[in-house]
DNA sequence: GCCGTTTTCGGCCCGACTGTTTTCAGTCG
């Protein structure tokens, strides 16, 4: 039972409780426990028989500890099973529909919308329809009309929501969301009277995916009473597919790619409060507001104000709000309620790693294999970025598809790399390297005699990634035992939103890598970002060396480093935690020594 | 269901928008 499963079970229990009309604070405690499981770097299930340690986790009390134990023993939570027996599992999908909350589900449930239709002669495959499908057919059959709060518009909203759900269930990668945001921002800035547009929400916090886009807009056209022109202009953005809502201060719509965008117009005097509020995260804001209450203030998206006479204490900038609460300003990446507020109160926030700290990139390909540029072109592009070193790490022979290097070509390639390195003396170092493939049995596909010539040996899995978990784990553990391996490449193989990560026992791998001094790569490409912020925190806790690289196949790809950096920041990593902040000689010296 | 510098009981974050409810409930972030 991993934390992810536990998180799902706990939050499903919370959803079901809410539908059943349970006490909202009881629901909240299940959600808090789910959050705790999601964020924890320790496998909570492994502590099931150690209640004392479980109870140390904030949000876990006696009942939750018992629930966790039950999940280990039975694979589920008794309360969840009980509720699922009453409702059906598919009912949880309904919560994903816009406008559909627990109360409405309960209403529809009581009205019998989800009872199996009588007299069906459906084949079993067709009979197994989801609650969403049942809802759709209930709408079509007109069975919602006449129910309380179910007017024409409400029903139409549900119908649209179902279409939306079927078209794109899910989140958007941060780079895609960023690109969409940029288009809307450019459009908005063209309006006279709009001065500033700032993305808030998960995009500002640098999460790897975004569910929707929050854009905060300010300027003379956003002052109270003056907003109608700007609202109409916003609603006329040519990329809009459907308007969801249009009010005095807010327009919500779907873009053609189904990304939801919320544009909010704000008076400049509340800009800081709004930015703070809409940046979140929700958990961070809840804790912050509790803190405000304790000192006699109330915090909303409009201002931090005194409770007694409602006078405004701070509102124009985030800094002033945090300062009024005795806190240092916090980078958005830290605002996940993982202790940042306490640390900010002690004025001990770490100096997070920044893109400008990065002095080299040691994973990239050239047209010797599947890259698109030469060694020299890659080196020039890296130099133009201000890097002090790179490593050329083309593929090895097992990846025939990429024209991977065999022994002979690999040795030849090294000579070319060394030539370029000499040519560029005094400008940038170019290290010879290789991305060697880990075979199905954990062996590498090039002999040690070749690897011994390389400064940077990255071992990565490229094939057979569907092997069972134990086998995949064993395979990587064997590979990093090879004394020439200095970096474990894209360790989880995750391709965000396209493929599941490898099935792996990542903690065991990280632990062993730390023992051996093998660095673990954080692949910075947004479609990879293969170590989540939680994985990165674990890697740091275990004392792993971390190398952040772009795996560039093209000179233009170097810029992807920014996504990797944001993920590192979300994991509270400082320059000292990441090898690439070192200079060229120090970087090589920090890697596992050659035998 | 959790938690404690007022509390082992009695609290637990806040406001806007929507649709339909002529005064407010539900959803959302």
XYZ file of C-alpha atoms (C1' of nucleotides) in Angstrom:
624
model
C 0.000 0.000 0.000
C 1.749 3.154 -1.126
C 0.910 6.688 -0.105
C -0.745 7.395 -3.425
C -3.264 4.618 -2.938
C -3.822 5.654 0.633
C -4.415 9.224 -0.514
C -7.028 8.030 -2.994
C -8.834 5.837 -0.448
C -8.962 8.621 2.137
C -10.178 11.259 -0.267
C -12.795 8.919 -1.724
C -14.031 8.327 1.791
C -14.234 12.083 2.261
C -16.220 12.474 -0.979
C -18.636 9.712 -0.028
C -19.098 11.121 3.462
C -19.906 14.467 1.977
C -22.479 12.971 -0.375
C -24.031 11.135 2.528
C -24.439 14.442 4.326
C -21.958 13.779 7.105
C -20.617 16.462 9.412
C -18.437 18.751 7.308
C -15.655 18.819 9.869
C -15.474 15.084 9.832
C -15.179 15.276 6.053
C -12.426 17.832 6.378
C -10.413 15.614 8.680
C -10.423 12.858 6.054
C -9.228 15.364 3.490
C -6.466 16.537 5.792
C -5.361 12.941 6.293
C -5.379 12.415 2.529
C -3.176 15.492 2.102
C -0.834 14.217 4.777
C -0.489 10.894 2.958
C 0.122 12.634 -0.339
C 2.825 14.876 1.035
C 4.589 12.436 3.314
C 7.962 11.093 2.278
C 7.497 8.170 4.635
C 5.267 5.299 3.591
C 2.444 5.794 6.100
C 1.266 2.226 5.614
C 4.656 1.006 6.795
C 3.956 2.735 10.110
C 0.603 0.995 10.536
C 1.870 -1.007 13.486
C 3.654 1.928 15.035
C 0.742 4.165 16.088
C 2.998 6.466 18.071
C 4.790 7.589 14.913
C 1.567 7.797 12.920
C 0.039 10.050 15.547
C 2.982 12.406 15.147
C 1.785 13.206 11.645
C -0.377 16.357 11.774
C -3.954 15.505 10.875
C -3.652 11.845 11.855
C -5.425 10.936 15.062
C -6.592 7.717 16.617
C -9.292 6.961 14.060
C -7.107 7.768 11.070
C -4.356 5.556 12.443
C -6.911 2.757 12.684
C -8.044 3.496 9.118
C -4.489 3.257 7.878
C -4.053 -0.029 9.656
C -7.264 -1.270 8.041
C -5.992 -0.343 4.592
C -2.904 -2.450 5.214
C -4.931 -5.392 6.515
C -7.890 -5.306 4.143
C -6.895 -2.987 1.309
C -9.620 -0.509 2.101
C -11.232 1.672 4.741
C -14.315 0.127 6.381
C -16.265 3.373 6.241
C -15.495 3.708 2.534
C -16.709 0.169 1.848
C -19.845 0.787 3.830
C -20.635 3.930 1.844
C -19.738 2.330 -1.472
C -22.203 -0.449 -0.693
C -24.877 2.193 -0.369
C -23.865 4.240 -3.389
C -22.024 3.002 -6.460
C -18.351 3.541 -7.200
C -19.115 5.475 -10.369
C -20.835 8.162 -8.357
C -17.437 9.618 -7.465
C -16.852 10.551 -11.096
C -19.800 12.904 -10.891
C -17.850 15.212 -8.597
C -15.589 15.999 -11.517
C -18.449 17.651 -13.390
C -18.574 21.420 -13.040
C -21.524 22.517 -10.958
C -21.936 19.071 -9.491
C -21.215 18.900 -5.792
C -22.122 16.472 -3.029
C -25.503 18.041 -2.329
C -26.608 17.782 -5.914
C -25.424 14.188 -6.143
C -27.398 13.381 -3.005
C -30.426 15.074 -4.520
C -30.154 13.080 -7.741
C -29.464 9.908 -5.826
C -32.573 10.335 -3.711
C -34.549 11.027 -6.871
C -33.506 7.645 -8.221
C -31.575 8.966 -11.193
C -28.882 6.341 -10.775
C -31.071 3.302 -10.329
C -30.630 0.752 -13.080
C -33.408 1.196 -15.600
C -35.946 -1.633 -15.491
C -36.586 -4.016 -18.369
C -33.164 -3.633 -19.924
C -31.910 -6.325 -22.203
C -28.404 -4.961 -22.385
C -25.370 -7.158 -22.870
C -23.117 -7.123 -19.774
C -20.551 -4.852 -21.419
C -23.194 -2.269 -22.209
C -24.870 -2.659 -18.854
C -21.711 -1.561 -17.040
C -22.320 2.092 -17.725
C -20.930 4.801 -15.518
C -22.872 7.174 -13.350
C -21.960 9.924 -15.772
C -23.586 7.980 -18.574
C -26.609 7.376 -16.369
C -26.801 11.058 -15.642
C -26.563 11.857 -19.342
C -29.417 9.526 -20.199
C -31.481 10.804 -17.278
C -31.033 14.328 -18.645
C -31.992 13.183 -22.131
C -35.060 11.425 -20.743
C -36.095 14.650 -18.997
C -35.991 13.020 -15.584
C -34.187 15.947 -13.950
C -36.788 18.528 -14.790
C -38.924 19.432 -11.802
C -36.377 18.439 -9.175
C -35.545 21.173 -6.651
C -32.897 23.616 -7.939
C -32.954 21.907 -11.315
C -33.996 24.610 -13.689
C -33.344 24.676 -17.385
C -30.001 26.440 -17.053
C -28.744 24.107 -14.373
C -29.571 21.088 -16.503
C -27.929 22.643 -19.532
C -24.832 23.345 -17.441
C -24.656 19.693 -16.451
C -25.083 18.609 -20.052
C -22.204 20.839 -21.110
C -20.141 19.605 -18.186
C -20.628 16.011 -19.303
C -19.474 16.886 -22.820
C -16.484 18.654 -21.338
C -15.629 15.714 -19.140
C -15.766 13.292 -22.031
C -13.641 15.529 -24.207
C -10.811 16.139 -21.775
C -10.734 14.688 -18.328
C -7.599 15.911 -16.735
C -4.945 18.444 -16.179
C -2.604 20.292 -18.481
C 1.146 20.155 -18.465
C 2.692 23.333 -17.109
C 4.349 24.213 -20.409
C 1.049 23.893 -22.274
C -0.765 25.956 -19.648
C 2.019 28.543 -19.803
C 1.694 28.829 -23.545
C -2.086 29.302 -23.355
C -1.651 31.833 -20.566
C 0.818 33.802 -22.647
C -1.659 34.134 -25.514
C -4.449 35.404 -23.250
C -2.063 37.754 -21.432
C -0.847 39.366 -24.648
C -4.455 39.889 -25.717
C -5.467 41.450 -22.397
C -2.463 43.766 -22.265
C -3.513 45.246 -25.597
C -6.573 46.801 -23.922
C -6.080 50.395 -22.832
C -6.667 50.553 -19.112
C -5.240 47.097 -18.414
C -1.774 47.520 -17.020
C -0.779 44.247 -15.475
C -1.752 40.593 -15.919
C -0.324 38.013 -13.537
C -0.929 34.278 -13.637
C -1.745 32.960 -10.173
C -2.739 29.480 -9.024
C -0.745 26.365 -9.706
C 0.979 27.956 -12.677
C 2.565 30.552 -10.394
C 3.400 27.892 -7.841
C 5.214 25.962 -10.547
C 3.273 22.751 -10.262
C 3.973 20.241 -12.986
C 0.371 20.347 -14.156
C -2.431 22.897 -14.004
C -6.138 22.172 -13.742
C -7.073 25.662 -14.840
C -5.636 29.108 -15.283
C -6.103 32.087 -12.945
C -5.184 35.408 -14.491
C -5.231 38.507 -12.304
C -5.701 41.765 -14.117
C -5.301 45.300 -12.844
C -5.240 48.837 -14.173
C -7.637 51.794 -14.442
C -10.148 49.673 -16.361
C -10.393 47.324 -13.397
C -11.406 49.836 -10.745
C -14.872 49.300 -9.219
C -17.659 50.546 -11.436
C -15.361 50.839 -14.457
C -15.085 47.195 -15.376
C -17.763 46.624 -17.980
C -15.647 47.545 -21.021
C -12.733 45.357 -19.912
C -15.128 42.507 -19.134
C -16.655 42.688 -22.601
C -13.193 42.885 -24.164
C -12.035 39.826 -22.220
C -15.123 37.857 -23.191
C -14.347 38.634 -26.826
C -10.948 36.886 -26.765
C -10.850 35.014 -30.076
C -9.497 31.801 -28.549
C -12.624 31.249 -26.440
C -14.744 28.214 -27.170
C -17.370 28.614 -24.410
C -18.056 31.264 -21.818
C -18.710 29.682 -18.434
C -19.471 32.790 -16.422
C -19.342 36.533 -16.892
C -19.791 38.859 -13.941
C -18.767 42.319 -12.882
C -15.237 41.350 -11.904
C -14.680 37.980 -13.464
C -14.907 36.135 -16.748
C -14.467 32.356 -16.946
C -14.195 30.480 -20.204
C -12.859 27.414 -21.942
C -10.162 27.724 -24.561
C -10.318 25.542 -27.643
C -8.037 23.014 -25.930
C -10.574 22.742 -23.048
C -8.339 24.578 -20.605
C -10.470 26.624 -18.238
C -9.354 30.215 -17.725
C -10.561 32.518 -14.955
C -9.801 36.178 -15.580
C -10.326 38.441 -12.573
C -10.293 42.223 -12.696
C -8.987 43.812 -9.523
C -8.593 47.308 -8.135
C -4.898 47.982 -7.724
C -5.280 48.537 -3.990
C -6.241 44.859 -3.505
C -3.758 43.430 -5.964
C -1.400 41.985 -3.378
C -4.210 40.413 -1.387
C -5.718 38.920 -4.531
C -2.384 37.644 -5.797
C -1.726 36.015 -2.454
C -5.216 34.566 -2.313
C -5.395 33.175 -5.824
C -1.860 31.848 -5.796
C -2.789 29.511 -2.954
C -2.363 26.781 -2.319
C -5.644 26.310 -0.572
C -3.966 24.644 2.391
C -1.428 27.466 2.644
C -4.232 30.036 2.637
C -6.218 28.242 5.315
C -3.222 28.211 7.641
C -2.451 31.816 6.846
C -5.997 32.913 7.654
C -5.940 31.023 10.918
C -2.758 32.889 11.762
C -4.421 36.182 10.857
C -7.351 35.447 13.156
C -5.046 34.708 16.069
C -3.619 38.220 15.900
C -7.001 39.895 15.430
C -6.987 40.188 11.641
C -9.053 38.682 8.890
C -7.600 37.886 5.497
C -9.585 37.777 2.286
C -8.836 38.287 -1.385
C -9.495 41.999 -0.849
C -7.311 42.810 2.117
C -5.813 41.933 5.430
C -8.048 43.861 7.827
C -8.574 44.331 11.534
C -11.373 42.238 12.982
C -12.632 44.945 15.332
C -13.038 48.000 13.115
C -12.481 46.397 9.691
C -9.731 48.874 8.858
C -7.309 47.670 6.186
C -3.896 46.640 7.467
C -2.309 45.630 4.162
C -3.546 44.849 0.657
C -1.417 46.324 -2.109
C 1.465 43.892 -2.111
C 2.028 40.332 -0.978
C 5.101 41.448 0.931
C 3.087 43.885 3.059
C 0.518 41.223 3.920
C 3.048 38.627 4.926
C 5.015 41.249 6.823
C 1.928 42.372 8.764
C 1.544 38.757 9.860
C 5.160 38.634 11.006
C 6.228 36.543 8.033
C 8.877 36.831 5.380
C 7.603 36.782 1.814
C 7.484 33.234 0.510
C 8.288 32.106 -3.018
C 5.060 30.717 -4.535
C 6.672 27.296 -5.015
C 6.812 26.870 -1.234
C 3.164 27.680 -0.570
C 1.898 24.169 -0.024
C 1.464 24.293 3.740
C 4.449 22.069 4.329
C 5.835 24.154 7.174
C 6.804 27.216 5.136
C 4.712 29.526 7.311
C 6.463 28.524 10.518
C 9.853 28.799 8.866
C 8.955 32.220 7.468
C 7.929 33.321 10.963
C 11.390 32.395 12.193
C 12.901 34.259 9.229
C 14.713 31.102 8.230
C 13.435 30.452 4.712
C 16.111 28.801 2.609
C 17.625 30.570 -0.353
C 16.087 28.378 -3.047
C 17.964 27.370 -6.123
C 17.463 29.671 -9.118
C 18.033 29.232 -12.786
C 21.002 31.589 -12.632
C 22.733 29.187 -10.216
C 23.035 26.534 -12.908
C 26.507 26.392 -14.380
C 26.318 23.324 -16.566
C 24.123 20.695 -18.185
C 25.492 17.186 -18.509
C 22.862 15.257 -20.453
C 22.440 15.969 -24.158
C 22.548 14.356 -27.545
C 24.033 15.268 -30.914
C 23.365 14.093 -34.420
C 25.818 11.277 -33.793
C 22.684 9.590 -32.424
C 19.218 11.140 -32.211
C 20.098 14.793 -31.560
C 19.664 17.494 -34.162
C 22.852 19.506 -33.682
C 26.604 18.979 -33.680
C 28.847 18.914 -30.629
C 30.076 22.391 -31.480
C 26.576 23.776 -31.925
C 25.509 22.394 -28.578
C 28.606 23.861 -26.945
C 28.035 27.265 -28.556
C 24.409 27.329 -27.430
C 25.412 26.394 -23.891
C 28.090 29.065 -23.888
C 25.540 31.628 -25.044
C 23.446 30.704 -21.999
C 26.425 31.405 -19.792
C 27.170 27.796 -18.938
C 30.690 26.851 -17.943
C 30.492 23.214 -19.013
C 28.420 20.565 -20.699
C 28.712 16.836 -21.212
C 27.837 15.206 -24.520
C 26.044 11.990 -23.646
C 24.809 10.271 -26.768
C 23.002 6.951 -26.721
C 24.700 3.560 -26.700
C 24.280 0.779 -29.227
C 21.284 -0.985 -27.720
C 19.132 1.901 -28.927
C 19.527 0.958 -32.557
C 16.632 3.217 -33.458
C 18.695 6.248 -32.449
C 21.816 4.998 -34.188
C 23.297 4.335 -30.745
C 27.077 4.210 -30.427
C 28.907 0.885 -30.386
C 32.339 0.486 -28.790
C 34.213 1.744 -31.815
C 32.009 4.748 -32.551
C 31.833 5.652 -28.878
C 35.620 5.886 -28.669
C 35.707 7.868 -31.901
C 33.029 10.224 -30.547
C 35.160 10.891 -27.483
C 37.960 12.103 -29.734
C 35.595 14.556 -31.452
C 34.341 15.817 -28.126
C 37.888 16.344 -26.861
C 38.737 18.272 -30.008
C 35.840 20.652 -29.485
C 36.822 20.951 -25.829
C 40.310 22.038 -26.909
C 38.924 24.458 -29.497
C 36.856 26.134 -26.812
C 39.489 26.352 -24.132
C 38.874 29.343 -21.904
C 35.214 29.542 -22.951
C 33.452 26.367 -21.940
C 34.365 22.811 -20.946
C 32.920 19.983 -23.031
C 33.086 16.654 -21.226
C 32.922 13.328 -23.036
C 30.096 11.172 -21.803
C 27.544 8.546 -22.732
C 23.995 7.637 -21.878
C 24.453 3.926 -21.579
C 21.442 1.668 -21.756
C 20.435 -0.603 -18.889
C 19.539 -3.967 -20.369
C 16.740 -6.192 -19.130
C 19.013 -8.018 -16.707
C 20.625 -4.869 -15.314
C 23.797 -5.227 -17.376
C 25.001 -2.244 -19.409
C 25.323 -2.468 -23.163
C 28.907 -1.171 -23.374
C 31.983 -2.703 -21.705
C 33.733 -1.103 -18.747
C 36.788 -0.464 -20.929
C 34.751 2.041 -22.950
C 32.921 3.540 -19.963
C 36.276 4.115 -18.251
C 37.119 6.690 -20.952
C 34.084 8.843 -20.188
C 33.819 11.693 -17.704
C 30.056 11.401 -17.407
C 28.405 7.974 -17.579
C 24.635 8.154 -17.300
C 22.816 4.833 -17.051
C 19.174 4.891 -18.157
C 16.396 2.481 -18.971
C 14.950 2.824 -22.468
C 13.430 -0.558 -23.144
C 11.386 -3.249 -21.436
C 9.905 -0.688 -19.069
C 6.860 -2.826 -18.461
C 8.693 -5.387 -16.389
C 7.207 -6.079 -12.948
C 8.143 -3.780 -10.102
C 10.612 -6.103 -8.365
C 12.365 -6.847 -11.612
C 12.607 -3.174 -12.631
C 13.951 -2.234 -9.209
C 16.491 -5.069 -9.197
C 17.554 -4.120 -12.687
C 18.381 -0.539 -11.724
C 20.048 -1.608 -8.493
C 22.314 -3.928 -10.487
C 23.112 -1.256 -13.047
C 24.268 1.300 -10.501
C 26.553 -1.266 -8.884
C 28.723 -0.896 -11.989
C 31.532 1.326 -10.664
C 31.682 3.448 -13.807
C 28.075 4.593 -13.575
C 28.077 8.120 -12.153
C 24.524 9.266 -12.798
C 21.237 7.391 -12.879
C 19.395 8.894 -15.853
C 15.662 9.760 -15.808
C 15.162 7.324 -12.921
C 11.388 6.949 -13.079
C 10.940 7.248 -16.832
C 7.815 9.230 -16.249
C 6.347 10.876 -19.290
C 3.767 13.148 -17.752
C 0.176 12.505 -18.789
C 1.266 10.077 -21.477
C 2.673 7.069 -19.719
C 2.783 5.755 -16.210
C 6.185 5.924 -14.554
C 8.160 2.711 -14.279
C 6.867 0.475 -11.530
C 9.728 0.923 -9.073
C 10.709 0.825 -5.446
C 12.151 4.310 -5.733
C 13.121 4.729 -2.054
C 15.326 1.616 -2.204
C 16.945 2.863 -5.376
C 17.564 6.337 -3.975
C 18.962 4.864 -0.773
C 21.416 2.654 -2.652
C 22.384 5.464 -5.024
C 23.183 7.649 -2.026
C 25.361 4.899 -0.530
C 27.247 4.410 -3.769
C 27.612 8.118 -4.475
C 25.715 7.761 -7.742
C 23.951 11.000 -8.613
C 20.267 10.893 -9.506
C 19.143 12.875 -12.483
C 16.180 15.200 -12.399
C 15.197 15.406 -16.017
C 13.999 18.975 -16.492
C 11.959 18.571 -19.659
C 8.322 19.344 -18.778
C 7.111 16.151 -20.419
C 9.479 14.244 -18.149
C 10.010 15.968 -14.781
C 10.464 12.442 -13.653
C 11.059 13.150 -9.998
C 8.038 14.734 -8.371
C 8.659 17.384 -5.732
C 7.985 14.708 -3.153
C 10.528 12.341 -4.735
C 13.062 15.155 -4.713
C 12.477 15.836 -1.031
C 13.016 12.161 -0.378
C 16.212 12.174 -2.452
C 17.520 15.070 -0.389
C 16.555 13.418 2.879
C 18.404 10.280 1.850
C 21.505 12.276 0.967
C 21.379 11.683 -2.789
C 23.430 13.798 -5.116
C 21.061 15.440 -7.578
C 21.861 16.543 -11.096
C 19.341 18.542 -13.101
C 19.659 18.189 -16.862
C 17.602 18.921 -19.937
C 18.364 15.806 -22.011
C 18.470 18.232 -24.934
C 18.254 16.886 -28.448
C 18.364 20.377 -29.883
C 20.063 23.675 -28.971
C 16.641 25.184 -28.303
C 15.840 22.669 -25.616
C 18.281 24.047 -23.045
C 15.641 26.480 -21.931
C 13.557 23.635 -20.529
C 15.826 23.795 -17.513
C 13.401 26.321 -16.048
C 10.723 23.698 -15.480
C 13.183 21.455 -13.677
C 14.335 24.359 -11.523
C 10.798 25.154 -10.426
C 10.308 21.556 -9.382
C 13.555 21.688 -7.391
C 12.337 24.854 -5.712
C 9.069 23.175 -4.813
C 11.161 20.553 -3.036
C 12.914 23.309 -1.016
C 16.263 22.575 -2.657
C 19.061 25.115 -2.338
C 22.064 25.619 -4.610
C 24.079 23.376 -2.316
C 21.733 20.464 -2.972
C 22.298 20.376 -6.724
C 25.541 19.381 -8.422
C 25.024 21.585 -11.472
C 25.598 24.694 -9.374
C 29.231 23.660 -9.051
C 31.945 24.764 -11.443
C 33.280 22.280 -14.028
C 36.109 20.777 -11.970
C 34.088 20.688 -8.768
C 31.228 19.025 -10.616
C 33.434 16.170 -11.829
C 35.038 15.883 -8.419
C 31.615 15.593 -6.780
C 30.647 12.619 -8.922
C 31.385 9.089 -7.803
C 35.143 8.556 -8.261
C 36.242 6.260 -11.031
C 37.717 2.981 -9.763
C -12.392 13.443 13.154
C -8.658 16.523 14.990
C -6.780 19.559 18.249
C -5.119 22.675 22.542
C -0.277 29.911 25.027
C -8.020 30.790 26.663
C -10.187 25.118 25.625
C -10.070 17.469 26.804
C -15.133 20.535 24.785
C -16.242 23.242 21.395
C -14.492 25.038 17.951
C -12.830 24.222 12.978
C -11.343 30.001 6.639
C -13.761 33.208 3.314
C -16.257 35.570 -0.386
C -18.205 35.622 -5.241
C -21.163 33.827 -8.435
C -25.161 31.239 -10.130
C -29.686 29.967 -10.526
C -33.909 30.108 -8.977
C -35.196 30.107 -3.480
C -38.873 36.200 -3.308
C -34.223 35.494 0.945
C -30.904 31.567 -0.097
C -28.420 27.027 -0.948
C -24.894 25.065 -3.463
C -20.565 25.218 -5.808
C -16.103 26.921 -6.558
C -11.625 28.340 -5.736
